[in-house]
Coordinates of C-alpha atoms and ligand atoms in Angstrom, one line a residue:
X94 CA 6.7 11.3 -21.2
X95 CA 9.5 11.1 -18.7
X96 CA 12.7 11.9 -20.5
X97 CA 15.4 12.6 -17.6
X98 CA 18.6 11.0 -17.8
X99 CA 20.4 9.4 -14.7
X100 CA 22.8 12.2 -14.7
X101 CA 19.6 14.7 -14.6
X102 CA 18.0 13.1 -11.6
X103 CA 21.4 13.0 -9.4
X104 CA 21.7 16.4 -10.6
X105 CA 18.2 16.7 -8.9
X106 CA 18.7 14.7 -6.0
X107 CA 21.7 17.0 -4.8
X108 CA 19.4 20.0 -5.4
X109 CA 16.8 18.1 -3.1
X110 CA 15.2 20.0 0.1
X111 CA 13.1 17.5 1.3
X112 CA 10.1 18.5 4.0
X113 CA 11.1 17.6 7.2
X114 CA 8.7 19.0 9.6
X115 CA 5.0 17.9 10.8
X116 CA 2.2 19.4 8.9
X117 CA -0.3 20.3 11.4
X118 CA -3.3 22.5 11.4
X119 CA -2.2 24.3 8.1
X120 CA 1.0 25.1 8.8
X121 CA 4.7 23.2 9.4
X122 CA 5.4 23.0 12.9
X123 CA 9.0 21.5 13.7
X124 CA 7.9 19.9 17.2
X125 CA 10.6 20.2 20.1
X126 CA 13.5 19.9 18.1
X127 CA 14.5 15.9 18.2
X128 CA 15.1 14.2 15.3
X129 CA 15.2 11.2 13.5
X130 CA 18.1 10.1 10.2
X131 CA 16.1 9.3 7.2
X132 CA 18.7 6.5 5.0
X133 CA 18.7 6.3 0.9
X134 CA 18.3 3.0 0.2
X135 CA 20.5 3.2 -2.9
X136 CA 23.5 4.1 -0.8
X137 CA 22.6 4.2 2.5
X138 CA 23.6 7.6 2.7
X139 CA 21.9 10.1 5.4
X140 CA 19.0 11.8 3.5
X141 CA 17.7 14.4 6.4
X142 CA 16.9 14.9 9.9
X143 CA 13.4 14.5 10.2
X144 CA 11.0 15.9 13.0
X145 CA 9.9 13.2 15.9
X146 CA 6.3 13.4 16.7
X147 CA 6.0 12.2 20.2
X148 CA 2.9 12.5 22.3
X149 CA 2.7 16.6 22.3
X150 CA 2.3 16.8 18.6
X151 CA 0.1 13.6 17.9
X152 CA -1.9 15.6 20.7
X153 CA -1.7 18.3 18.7
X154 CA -2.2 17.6 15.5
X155 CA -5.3 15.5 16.5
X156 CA -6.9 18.1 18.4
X157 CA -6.5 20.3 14.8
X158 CA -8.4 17.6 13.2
X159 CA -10.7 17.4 15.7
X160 CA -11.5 21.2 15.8
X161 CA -11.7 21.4 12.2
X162 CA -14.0 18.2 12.4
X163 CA -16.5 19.6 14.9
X164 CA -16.5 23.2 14.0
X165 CA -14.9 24.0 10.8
X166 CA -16.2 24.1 7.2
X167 CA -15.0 20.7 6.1
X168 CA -17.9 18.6 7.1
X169 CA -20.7 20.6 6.0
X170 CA -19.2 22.0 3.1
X171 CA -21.4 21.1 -0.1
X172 CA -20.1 18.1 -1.6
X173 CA -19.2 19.5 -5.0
X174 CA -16.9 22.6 -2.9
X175 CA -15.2 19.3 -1.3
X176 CA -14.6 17.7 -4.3
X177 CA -13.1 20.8 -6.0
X178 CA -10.6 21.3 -3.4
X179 CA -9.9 17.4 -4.0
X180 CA -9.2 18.0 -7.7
X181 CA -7.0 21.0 -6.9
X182 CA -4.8 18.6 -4.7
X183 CA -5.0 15.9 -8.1
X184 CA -3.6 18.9 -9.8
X185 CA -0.9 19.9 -7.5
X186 CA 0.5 16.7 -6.9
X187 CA 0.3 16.3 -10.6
X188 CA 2.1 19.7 -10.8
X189 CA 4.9 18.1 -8.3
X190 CA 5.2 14.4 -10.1
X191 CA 8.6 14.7 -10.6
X192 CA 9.8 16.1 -7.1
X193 CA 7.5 13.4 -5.1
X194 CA 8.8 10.4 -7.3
X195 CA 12.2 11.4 -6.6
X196 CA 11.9 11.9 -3.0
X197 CA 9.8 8.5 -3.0
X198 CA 13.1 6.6 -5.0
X199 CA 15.4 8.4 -2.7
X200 CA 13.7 7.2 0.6
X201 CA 12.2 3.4 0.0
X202 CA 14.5 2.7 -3.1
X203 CA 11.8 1.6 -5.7
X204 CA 12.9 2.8 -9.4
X205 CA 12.3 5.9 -10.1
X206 CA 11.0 5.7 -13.1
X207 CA 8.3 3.2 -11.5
X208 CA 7.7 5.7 -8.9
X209 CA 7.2 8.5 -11.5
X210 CA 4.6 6.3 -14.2
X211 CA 3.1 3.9 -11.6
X212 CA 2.9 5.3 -8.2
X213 CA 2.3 9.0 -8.9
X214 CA 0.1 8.8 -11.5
X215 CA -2.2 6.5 -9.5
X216 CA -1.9 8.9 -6.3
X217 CA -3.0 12.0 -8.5
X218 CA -6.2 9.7 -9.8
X219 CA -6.9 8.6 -6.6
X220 CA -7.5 12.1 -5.3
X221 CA -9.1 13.0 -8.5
X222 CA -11.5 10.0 -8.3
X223 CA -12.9 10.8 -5.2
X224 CA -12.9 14.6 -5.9
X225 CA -15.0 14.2 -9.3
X226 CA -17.3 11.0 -6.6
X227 CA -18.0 14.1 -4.1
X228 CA -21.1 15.0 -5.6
X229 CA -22.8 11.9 -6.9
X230 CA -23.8 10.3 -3.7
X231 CA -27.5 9.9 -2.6
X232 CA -28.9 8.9 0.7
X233 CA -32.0 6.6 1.0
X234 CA -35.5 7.5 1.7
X235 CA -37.1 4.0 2.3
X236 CA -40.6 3.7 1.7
X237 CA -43.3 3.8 4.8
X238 CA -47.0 4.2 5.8
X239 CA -48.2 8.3 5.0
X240 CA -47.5 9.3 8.3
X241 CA -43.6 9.3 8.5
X242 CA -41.1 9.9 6.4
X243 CA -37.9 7.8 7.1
X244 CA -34.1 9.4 5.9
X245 CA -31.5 6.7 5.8
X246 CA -28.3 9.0 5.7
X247 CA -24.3 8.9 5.4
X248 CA -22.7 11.1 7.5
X249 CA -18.6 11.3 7.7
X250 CA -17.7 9.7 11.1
X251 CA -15.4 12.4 12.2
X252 CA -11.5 12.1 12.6
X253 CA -9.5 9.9 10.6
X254 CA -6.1 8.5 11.8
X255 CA -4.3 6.7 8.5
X256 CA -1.4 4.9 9.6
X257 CA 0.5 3.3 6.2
X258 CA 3.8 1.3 5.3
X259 CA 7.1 2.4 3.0
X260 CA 6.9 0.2 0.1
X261 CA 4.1 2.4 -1.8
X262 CA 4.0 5.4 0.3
X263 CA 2.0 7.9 -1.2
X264 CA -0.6 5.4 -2.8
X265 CA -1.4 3.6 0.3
X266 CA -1.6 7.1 1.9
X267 CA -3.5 8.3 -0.6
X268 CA -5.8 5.3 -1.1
X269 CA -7.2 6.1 2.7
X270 CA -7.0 9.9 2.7
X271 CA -9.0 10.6 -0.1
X272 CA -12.0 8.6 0.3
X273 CA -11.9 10.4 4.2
X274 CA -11.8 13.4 3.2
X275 CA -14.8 13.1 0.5
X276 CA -16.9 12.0 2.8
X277 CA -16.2 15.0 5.2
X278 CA -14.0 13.2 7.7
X279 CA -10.4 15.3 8.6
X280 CA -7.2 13.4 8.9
X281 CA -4.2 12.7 10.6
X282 CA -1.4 10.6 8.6
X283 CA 1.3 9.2 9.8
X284 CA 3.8 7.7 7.1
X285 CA 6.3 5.0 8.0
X286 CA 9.5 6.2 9.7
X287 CA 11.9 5.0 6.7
X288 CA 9.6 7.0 4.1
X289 CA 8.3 9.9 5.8
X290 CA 9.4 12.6 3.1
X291 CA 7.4 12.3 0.8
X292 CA 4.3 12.6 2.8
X293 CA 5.3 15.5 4.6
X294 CA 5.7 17.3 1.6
X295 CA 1.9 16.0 0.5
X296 CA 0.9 17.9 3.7
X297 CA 2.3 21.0 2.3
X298 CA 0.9 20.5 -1.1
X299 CA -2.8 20.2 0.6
X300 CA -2.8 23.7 2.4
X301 CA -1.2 25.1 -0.9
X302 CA -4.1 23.2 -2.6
X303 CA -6.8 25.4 -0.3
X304 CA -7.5 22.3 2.3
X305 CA -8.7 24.3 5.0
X306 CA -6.4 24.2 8.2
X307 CA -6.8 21.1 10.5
X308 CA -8.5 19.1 7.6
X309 CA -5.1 17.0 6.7
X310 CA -2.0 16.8 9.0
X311 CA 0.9 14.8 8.9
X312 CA 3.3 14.0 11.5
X313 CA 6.3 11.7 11.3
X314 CA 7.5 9.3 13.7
X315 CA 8.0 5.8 14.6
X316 CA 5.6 3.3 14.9
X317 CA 5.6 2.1 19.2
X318 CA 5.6 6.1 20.3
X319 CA 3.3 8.0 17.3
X320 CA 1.7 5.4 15.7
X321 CA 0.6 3.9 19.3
X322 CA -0.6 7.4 20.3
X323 CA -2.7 7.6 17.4
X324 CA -4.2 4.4 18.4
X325 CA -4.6 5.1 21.9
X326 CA -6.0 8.8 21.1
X327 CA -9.4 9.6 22.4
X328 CA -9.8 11.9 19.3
X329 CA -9.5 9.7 16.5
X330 CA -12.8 8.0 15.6
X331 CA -11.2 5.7 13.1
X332 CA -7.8 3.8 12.4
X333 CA -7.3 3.1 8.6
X334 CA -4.2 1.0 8.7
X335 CA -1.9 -1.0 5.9
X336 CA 1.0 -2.8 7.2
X337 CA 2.0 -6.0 8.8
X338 CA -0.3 -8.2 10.4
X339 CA 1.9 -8.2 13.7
X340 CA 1.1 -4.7 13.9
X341 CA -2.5 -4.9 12.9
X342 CA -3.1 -6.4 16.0
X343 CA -1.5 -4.1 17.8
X344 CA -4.2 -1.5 16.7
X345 CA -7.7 -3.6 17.9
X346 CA -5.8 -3.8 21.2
X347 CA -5.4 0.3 21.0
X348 CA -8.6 0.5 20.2
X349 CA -9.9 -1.9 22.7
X350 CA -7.7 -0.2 25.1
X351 CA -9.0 3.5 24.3
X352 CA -12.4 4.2 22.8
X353 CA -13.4 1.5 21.1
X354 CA -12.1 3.5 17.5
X355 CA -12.9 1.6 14.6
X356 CA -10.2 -0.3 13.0
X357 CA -9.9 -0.9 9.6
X358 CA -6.7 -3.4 8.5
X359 CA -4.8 -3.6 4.9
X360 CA -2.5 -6.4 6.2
X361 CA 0.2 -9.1 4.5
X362 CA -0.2 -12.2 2.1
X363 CA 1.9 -14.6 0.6
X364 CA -0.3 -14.7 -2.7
X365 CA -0.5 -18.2 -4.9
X366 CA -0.5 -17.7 -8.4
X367 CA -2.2 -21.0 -10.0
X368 CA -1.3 -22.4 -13.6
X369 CA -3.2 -25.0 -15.0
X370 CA -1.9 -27.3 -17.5
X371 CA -4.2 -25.7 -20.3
X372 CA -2.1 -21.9 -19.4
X373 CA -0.2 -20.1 -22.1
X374 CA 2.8 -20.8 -20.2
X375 CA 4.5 -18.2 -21.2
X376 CA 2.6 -15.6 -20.3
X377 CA 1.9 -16.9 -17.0
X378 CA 6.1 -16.2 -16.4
X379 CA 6.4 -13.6 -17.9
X380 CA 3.6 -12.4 -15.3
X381 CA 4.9 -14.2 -12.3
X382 CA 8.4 -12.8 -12.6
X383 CA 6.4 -9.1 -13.2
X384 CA 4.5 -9.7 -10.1
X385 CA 7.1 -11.1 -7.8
X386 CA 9.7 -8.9 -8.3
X387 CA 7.7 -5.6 -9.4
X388 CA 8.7 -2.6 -6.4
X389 CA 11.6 -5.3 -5.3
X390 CA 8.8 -7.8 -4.2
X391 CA 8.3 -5.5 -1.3
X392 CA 4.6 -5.8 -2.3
X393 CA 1.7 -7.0 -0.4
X394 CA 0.4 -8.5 -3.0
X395 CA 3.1 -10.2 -4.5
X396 CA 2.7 -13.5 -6.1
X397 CA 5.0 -15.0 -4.1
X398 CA 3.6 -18.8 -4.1
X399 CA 3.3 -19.8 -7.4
X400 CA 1.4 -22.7 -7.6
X401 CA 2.0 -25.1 -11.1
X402 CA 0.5 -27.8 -13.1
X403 CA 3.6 -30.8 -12.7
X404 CA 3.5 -31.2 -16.2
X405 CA 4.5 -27.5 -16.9
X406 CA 6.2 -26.9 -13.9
X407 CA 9.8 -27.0 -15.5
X408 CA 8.8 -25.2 -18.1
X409 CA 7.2 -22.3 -16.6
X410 CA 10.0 -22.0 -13.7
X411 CA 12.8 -22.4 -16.6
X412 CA 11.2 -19.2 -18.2
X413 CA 10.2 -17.1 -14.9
X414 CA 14.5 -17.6 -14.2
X415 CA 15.2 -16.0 -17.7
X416 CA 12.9 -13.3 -17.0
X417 CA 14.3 -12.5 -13.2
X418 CA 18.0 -13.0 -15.0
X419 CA 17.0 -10.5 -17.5
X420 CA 16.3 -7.4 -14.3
X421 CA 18.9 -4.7 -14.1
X422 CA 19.3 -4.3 -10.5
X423 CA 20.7 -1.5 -9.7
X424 CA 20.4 2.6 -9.1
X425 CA 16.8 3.8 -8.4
X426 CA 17.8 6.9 -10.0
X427 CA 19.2 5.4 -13.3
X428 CA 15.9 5.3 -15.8
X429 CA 17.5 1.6 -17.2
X430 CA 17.2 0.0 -13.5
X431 CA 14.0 -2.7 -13.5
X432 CA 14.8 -3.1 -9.9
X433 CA 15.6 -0.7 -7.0
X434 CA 17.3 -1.2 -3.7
X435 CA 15.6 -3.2 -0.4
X436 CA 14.0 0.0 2.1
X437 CA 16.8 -1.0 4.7
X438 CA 19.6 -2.9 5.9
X439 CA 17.5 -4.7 8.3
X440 CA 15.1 -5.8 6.0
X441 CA 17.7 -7.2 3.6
X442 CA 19.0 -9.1 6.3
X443 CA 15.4 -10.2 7.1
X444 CA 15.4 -11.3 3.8
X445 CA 18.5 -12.7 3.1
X446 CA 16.9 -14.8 6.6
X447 CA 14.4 -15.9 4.2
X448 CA 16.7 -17.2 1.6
X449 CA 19.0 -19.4 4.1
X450 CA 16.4 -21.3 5.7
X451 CA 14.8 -22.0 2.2
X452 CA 18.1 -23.2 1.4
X453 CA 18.2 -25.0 4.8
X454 CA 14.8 -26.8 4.2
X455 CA 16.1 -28.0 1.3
X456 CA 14.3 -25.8 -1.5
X457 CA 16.1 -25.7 -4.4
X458 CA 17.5 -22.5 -5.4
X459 CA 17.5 -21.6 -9.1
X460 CA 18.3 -18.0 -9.0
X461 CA 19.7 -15.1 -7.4
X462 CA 20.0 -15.2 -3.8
X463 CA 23.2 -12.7 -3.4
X464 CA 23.5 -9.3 -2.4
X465 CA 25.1 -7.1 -4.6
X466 CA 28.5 -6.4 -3.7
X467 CA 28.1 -2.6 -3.5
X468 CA 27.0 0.4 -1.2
X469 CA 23.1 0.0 -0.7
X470 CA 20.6 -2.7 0.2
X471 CA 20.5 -4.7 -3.4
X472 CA 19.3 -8.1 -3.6
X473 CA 19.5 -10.4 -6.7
X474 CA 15.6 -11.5 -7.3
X475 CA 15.9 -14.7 -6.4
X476 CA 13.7 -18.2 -7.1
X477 CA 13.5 -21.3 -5.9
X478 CA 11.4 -24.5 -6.9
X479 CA 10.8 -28.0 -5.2
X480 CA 9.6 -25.7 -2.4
X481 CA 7.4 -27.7 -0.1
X482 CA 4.3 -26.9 1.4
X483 CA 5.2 -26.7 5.1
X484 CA 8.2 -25.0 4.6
X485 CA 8.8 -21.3 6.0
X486 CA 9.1 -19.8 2.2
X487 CA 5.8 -21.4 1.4
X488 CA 3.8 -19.6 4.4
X489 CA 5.7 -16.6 5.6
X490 CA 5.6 -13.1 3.6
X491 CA 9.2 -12.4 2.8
X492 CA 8.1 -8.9 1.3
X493 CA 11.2 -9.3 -0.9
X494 CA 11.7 -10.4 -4.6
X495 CA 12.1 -13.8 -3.7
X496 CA 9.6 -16.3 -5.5
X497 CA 8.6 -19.9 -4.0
X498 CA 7.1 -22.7 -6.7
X499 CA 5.1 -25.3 -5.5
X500 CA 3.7 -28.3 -8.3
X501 CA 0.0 -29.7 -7.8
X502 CA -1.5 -32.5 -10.1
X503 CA -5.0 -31.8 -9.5
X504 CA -7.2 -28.8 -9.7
X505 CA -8.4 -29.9 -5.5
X506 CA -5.0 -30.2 -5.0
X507 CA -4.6 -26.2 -6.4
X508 CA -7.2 -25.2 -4.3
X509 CA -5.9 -27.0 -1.2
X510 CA -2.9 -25.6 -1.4
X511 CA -4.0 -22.0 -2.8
X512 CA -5.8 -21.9 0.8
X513 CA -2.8 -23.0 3.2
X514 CA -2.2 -19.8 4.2
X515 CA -3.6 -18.0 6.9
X516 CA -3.8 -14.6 4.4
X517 CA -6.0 -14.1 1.5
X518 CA -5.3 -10.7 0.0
X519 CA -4.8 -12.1 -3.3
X520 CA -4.6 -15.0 -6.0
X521 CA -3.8 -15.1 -9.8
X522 CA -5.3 -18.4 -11.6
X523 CA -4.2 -18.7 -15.4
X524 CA -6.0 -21.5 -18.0
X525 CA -7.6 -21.1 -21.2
X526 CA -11.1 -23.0 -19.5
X527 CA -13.7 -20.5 -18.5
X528 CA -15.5 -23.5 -15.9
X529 CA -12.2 -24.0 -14.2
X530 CA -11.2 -19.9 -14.0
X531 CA -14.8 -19.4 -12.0
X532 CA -14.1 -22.6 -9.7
X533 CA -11.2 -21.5 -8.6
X534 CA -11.6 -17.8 -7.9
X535 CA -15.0 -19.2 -6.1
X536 CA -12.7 -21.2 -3.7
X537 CA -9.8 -19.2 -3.6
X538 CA -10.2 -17.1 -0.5
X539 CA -8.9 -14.1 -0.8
X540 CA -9.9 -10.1 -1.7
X541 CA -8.8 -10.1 -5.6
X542 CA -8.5 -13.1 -7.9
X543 CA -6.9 -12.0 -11.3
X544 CA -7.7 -14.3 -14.3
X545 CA -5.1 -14.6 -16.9
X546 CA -3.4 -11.3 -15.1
X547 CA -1.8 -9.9 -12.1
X548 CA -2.1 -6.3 -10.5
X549 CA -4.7 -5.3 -12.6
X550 CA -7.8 -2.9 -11.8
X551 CA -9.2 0.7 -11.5
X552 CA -9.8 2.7 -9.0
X553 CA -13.8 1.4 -9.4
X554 CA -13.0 -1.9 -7.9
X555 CA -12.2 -2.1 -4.0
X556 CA -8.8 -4.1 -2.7
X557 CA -8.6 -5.8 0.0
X558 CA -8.0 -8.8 2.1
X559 CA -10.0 -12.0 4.1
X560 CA -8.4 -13.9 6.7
X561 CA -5.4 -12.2 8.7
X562 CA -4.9 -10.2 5.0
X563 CA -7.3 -7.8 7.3
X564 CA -10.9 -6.6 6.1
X565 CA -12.5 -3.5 4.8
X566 CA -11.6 -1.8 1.3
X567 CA -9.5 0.8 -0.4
X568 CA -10.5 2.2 -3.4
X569 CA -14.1 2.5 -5.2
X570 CA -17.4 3.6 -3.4
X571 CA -17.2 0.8 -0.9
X572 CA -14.1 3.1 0.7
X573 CA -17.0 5.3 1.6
X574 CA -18.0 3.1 4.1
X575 CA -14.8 2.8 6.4
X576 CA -15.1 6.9 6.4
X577 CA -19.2 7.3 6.9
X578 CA -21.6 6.5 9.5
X579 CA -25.7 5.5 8.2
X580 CA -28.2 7.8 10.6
X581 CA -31.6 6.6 10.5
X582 CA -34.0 9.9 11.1
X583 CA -37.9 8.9 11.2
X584 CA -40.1 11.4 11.0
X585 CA -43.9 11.3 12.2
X586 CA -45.7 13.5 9.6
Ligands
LIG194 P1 4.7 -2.2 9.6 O1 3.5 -2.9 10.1 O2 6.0 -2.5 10.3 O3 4.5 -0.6 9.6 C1 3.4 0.0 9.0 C2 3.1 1.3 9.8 O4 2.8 0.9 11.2 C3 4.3 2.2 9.9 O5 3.8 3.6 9.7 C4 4.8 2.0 11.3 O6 5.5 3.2 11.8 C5 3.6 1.7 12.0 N1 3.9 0.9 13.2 C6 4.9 0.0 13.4 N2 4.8 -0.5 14.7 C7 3.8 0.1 15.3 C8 3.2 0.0 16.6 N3 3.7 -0.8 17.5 N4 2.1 0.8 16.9 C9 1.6 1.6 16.0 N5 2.1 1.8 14.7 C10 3.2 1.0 14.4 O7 4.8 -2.6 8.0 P2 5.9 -2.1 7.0 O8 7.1 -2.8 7.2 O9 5.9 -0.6 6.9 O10 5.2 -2.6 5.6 C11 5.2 -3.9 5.2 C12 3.9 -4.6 5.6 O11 2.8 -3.9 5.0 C13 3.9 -6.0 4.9 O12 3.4 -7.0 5.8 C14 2.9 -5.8 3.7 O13 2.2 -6.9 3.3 C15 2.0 -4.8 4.3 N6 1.2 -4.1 3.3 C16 -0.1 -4.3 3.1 C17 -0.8 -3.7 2.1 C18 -2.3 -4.0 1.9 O14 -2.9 -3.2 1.2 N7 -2.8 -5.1 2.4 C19 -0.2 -2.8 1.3 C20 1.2 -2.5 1.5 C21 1.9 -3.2 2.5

């Protein structure tokens, strides 16, 4: 149990060295000396200087994971030595929960608190998961005549570039490295530019863990020079990638453009949350106002449409305002804040974009829609109903904690409207009637349908999106198969 006060965590945060060099091929390796400013959120304070990986140290850094992929131990390790060094990292990022979530509240803003019970807990299972999964795979031996033997086998499909976003940085990291590296794959990270700290210092915490050198680098750097050199690198045999959809296509052109790499894409929604007239409409708020303004909306999966019966709309709205009234916005570091600070100053003003042309359209704003008057990037979580269906708020991801209610009359009518969206990452329907929950997550298209919930799950079930959400999965077994190659061997007896 987590018992700082918010006087001990600024205490910590001025006592805070963050990592600010690459982590390549075992050790830290400062590149040529230029820099990048790293901003807090809460204040918009400098944080550090951090190392700029241009071409030289992507080169380098995939050439270690290269080299560590076709000669080193990694790959042909036994499974169960692979999944040990997994649970030693688990252990060691467990060991350094406190020091990650602060340098993870400090760099993208979220509540520390939040970033200490939610996102490194799930980051230390994540690598645990697939440490203790290591061992328990079997390859396929499908049956033929007595004169051949026929081996249907996964093999790890070499280097691993993971490319991931700010608003969960070490989970979304984590979420892609670990199933790669169980399967025998080495890995090159690169974190977003405004939250690159606390993934450097994950780098670190491997080679202290006994990853062998070369097996998991990280370099830092923005997206058009290092990210695009990743995706352009002849080395890399795979791009896992979570971000926007704009730049999601940016990668299948790198990889069209280089080696044909495969591509695997986590990409944006604008998620509807359907309640039926027959909801507990209570709990459906209290949800929607969890789910929309959990991590300050900046959340892929936010329910951000949410989609009611006519007959309850007013009262389900009336109650999702109390409940977004009732957030303490304010200091990630102070334990009583519900909701952090924005990741930047251009994204609140992207935001804050959002809100005046709802306004503009002619939405009808319940809630919020201020900045706090005050050093850092706070935003009031903000709703508004009588939101139509072809307006901007109804279709674009804002990635904020701004919430857009829409009223349908007919369950068709949900369904219509669940679907006019060009993502599908994920949907939430609420009603008491079991026929009418599996209709609508049948015709919902999207990755995840929660009944009668929102965000919930293991690390046994796989996320991911349809449509321009992306394709391919985090999490479970099926992660395996982003990271794994199936040989066929026949053998004539
Ligand atoms: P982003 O797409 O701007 O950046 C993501 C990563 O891509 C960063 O590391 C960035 O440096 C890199 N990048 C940016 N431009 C690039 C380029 N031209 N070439 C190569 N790399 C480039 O996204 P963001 O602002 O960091 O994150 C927000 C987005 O991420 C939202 O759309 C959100 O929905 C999405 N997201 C999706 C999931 C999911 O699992 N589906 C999870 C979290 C976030």
């Amino acid at each position: 149990m987590l018992r700082l006060s918010h006087q001990d965590w600024l205490e910590r945060a001025a006592r805070l060295r963050p990592m600010t060099v690459h982590h390549i091929d075992g050790a830290d390796h400062a590149g040529d000396g230029d820099t990048f400013p790293v901003v807090a959120p809460r204040d918009g304070s400098p944080l550090a200087d951090v190392a700029r990986a241009g071409q030289r140290e992507v080169d380098l850094a995939a050439a270690a994971a290269r080299r560590a992929f076709d000669t080193g131990a990694w790959p042909r390790l036994a499974p169960a030595e692979r999944g040990r060094a997994l649970i030693r990292f688990a252990d060691s990022v467990e060991a350094h929960r406190e020091e990650l979530a602060l340098t993870i509240a400090l760099e993208m803003g979220k509540p520390v608190t939040e970033a200490y019970t939610i996102e490194l807990r799930a980051v230390a299972a994540c690598f645990r998961w697939y440490g203790e999964i290591a061992d328990k795979l079997v390859d396929e031996a499908p049956q033929t005549a007595s004169d051949a033997l026929a081996l249907v086998t996964r093999e790890p499909v070499g280097v691993v570039a993971a490319v991931v976003p700010w608003n969960f940085p070490l989970t979304m990291a984590a979420w892609k490295v670990a199933p790669a590296l169980a399967a025998g794959c080495t890995v090159v990270l690169k974190p977003a530019e405004q939250s690159p700290l606390s993934a450097l210092r994950l780098g670190r915490l491997a080679a202290e863990a006994g990853l062998p050198p070369g097996v998991f680098n990280v370099v830092a750097g923005e997206g058009p020079t290092a990210g695009r050199a990743l995706g352009l690198h002849p080395d890399v045999d795979v791009l896992a990638f979570t971000g926007s959809t704009a730049v999601g296509r940016h990668f299948l052109r790198y990889a069209a453009d280089s080696n044909l790499k495969r591509v695997w894409l986590e990409l944006g929604g604008k998620s509807p949350n359907i309640v039926l007239p027959d909801a507990d409409p209570l709990a459906a708020a209290a949800s929607a106002a969890w789910g929309v303004f959990f991590n300050q909306g900046e959340m892929c999966t936010a329910p951000s449409r949410l989609l009611v019966h006519s007959s309850i709309a007013d009262r389900v709205t009336d109650a999702v305002v109390e409940r977004a009234r009732a957030l303490r916005v304010g200091d990630p570091l102070d334990p009583a804040t519900t909701m952090g600070a924005l990741v930047s100053a251009e994204h609140l003003v992207r935001v804050r974009d959002h809100i005046t042309r709802a306004h503009a359209a002619g939405a009808r704003l319940r809630t919020g829609g201020a900045r706090l008057e005050r050093a850092g990037h706070y935003l009031e979580p903000t709703v508004f109903d009588r939101v139509a269906p072809d307006m901007a708020l109804a279709r674009e991801e804002v990635f904020g904690p701004v919430l857009a209610v829409l009223t349908f009359d007919t369950e068709d009518e949900a369904i219509r409207l669940a679907n006019a969206s060009e993502y599908g990452l994920a949907a939430g329907v609420w009603t008491t009637n079991l026929s009418a929950a599996h209709r609508i997550s049948r015709a919902v298209r999207a990755g995840t349908v929660w009944v009668n919930c929102y965000e919930e799950g293991g690390l046994n079930v796989p996320f991911g999106g349809v449509k321009q959400s992306g394709h391919g999965r985090d999490k479970s077994l099926h992660a395996l198969e982003k990271y794994t190659d199936l040989k066929t061997t026949w053998i004539a007896l």
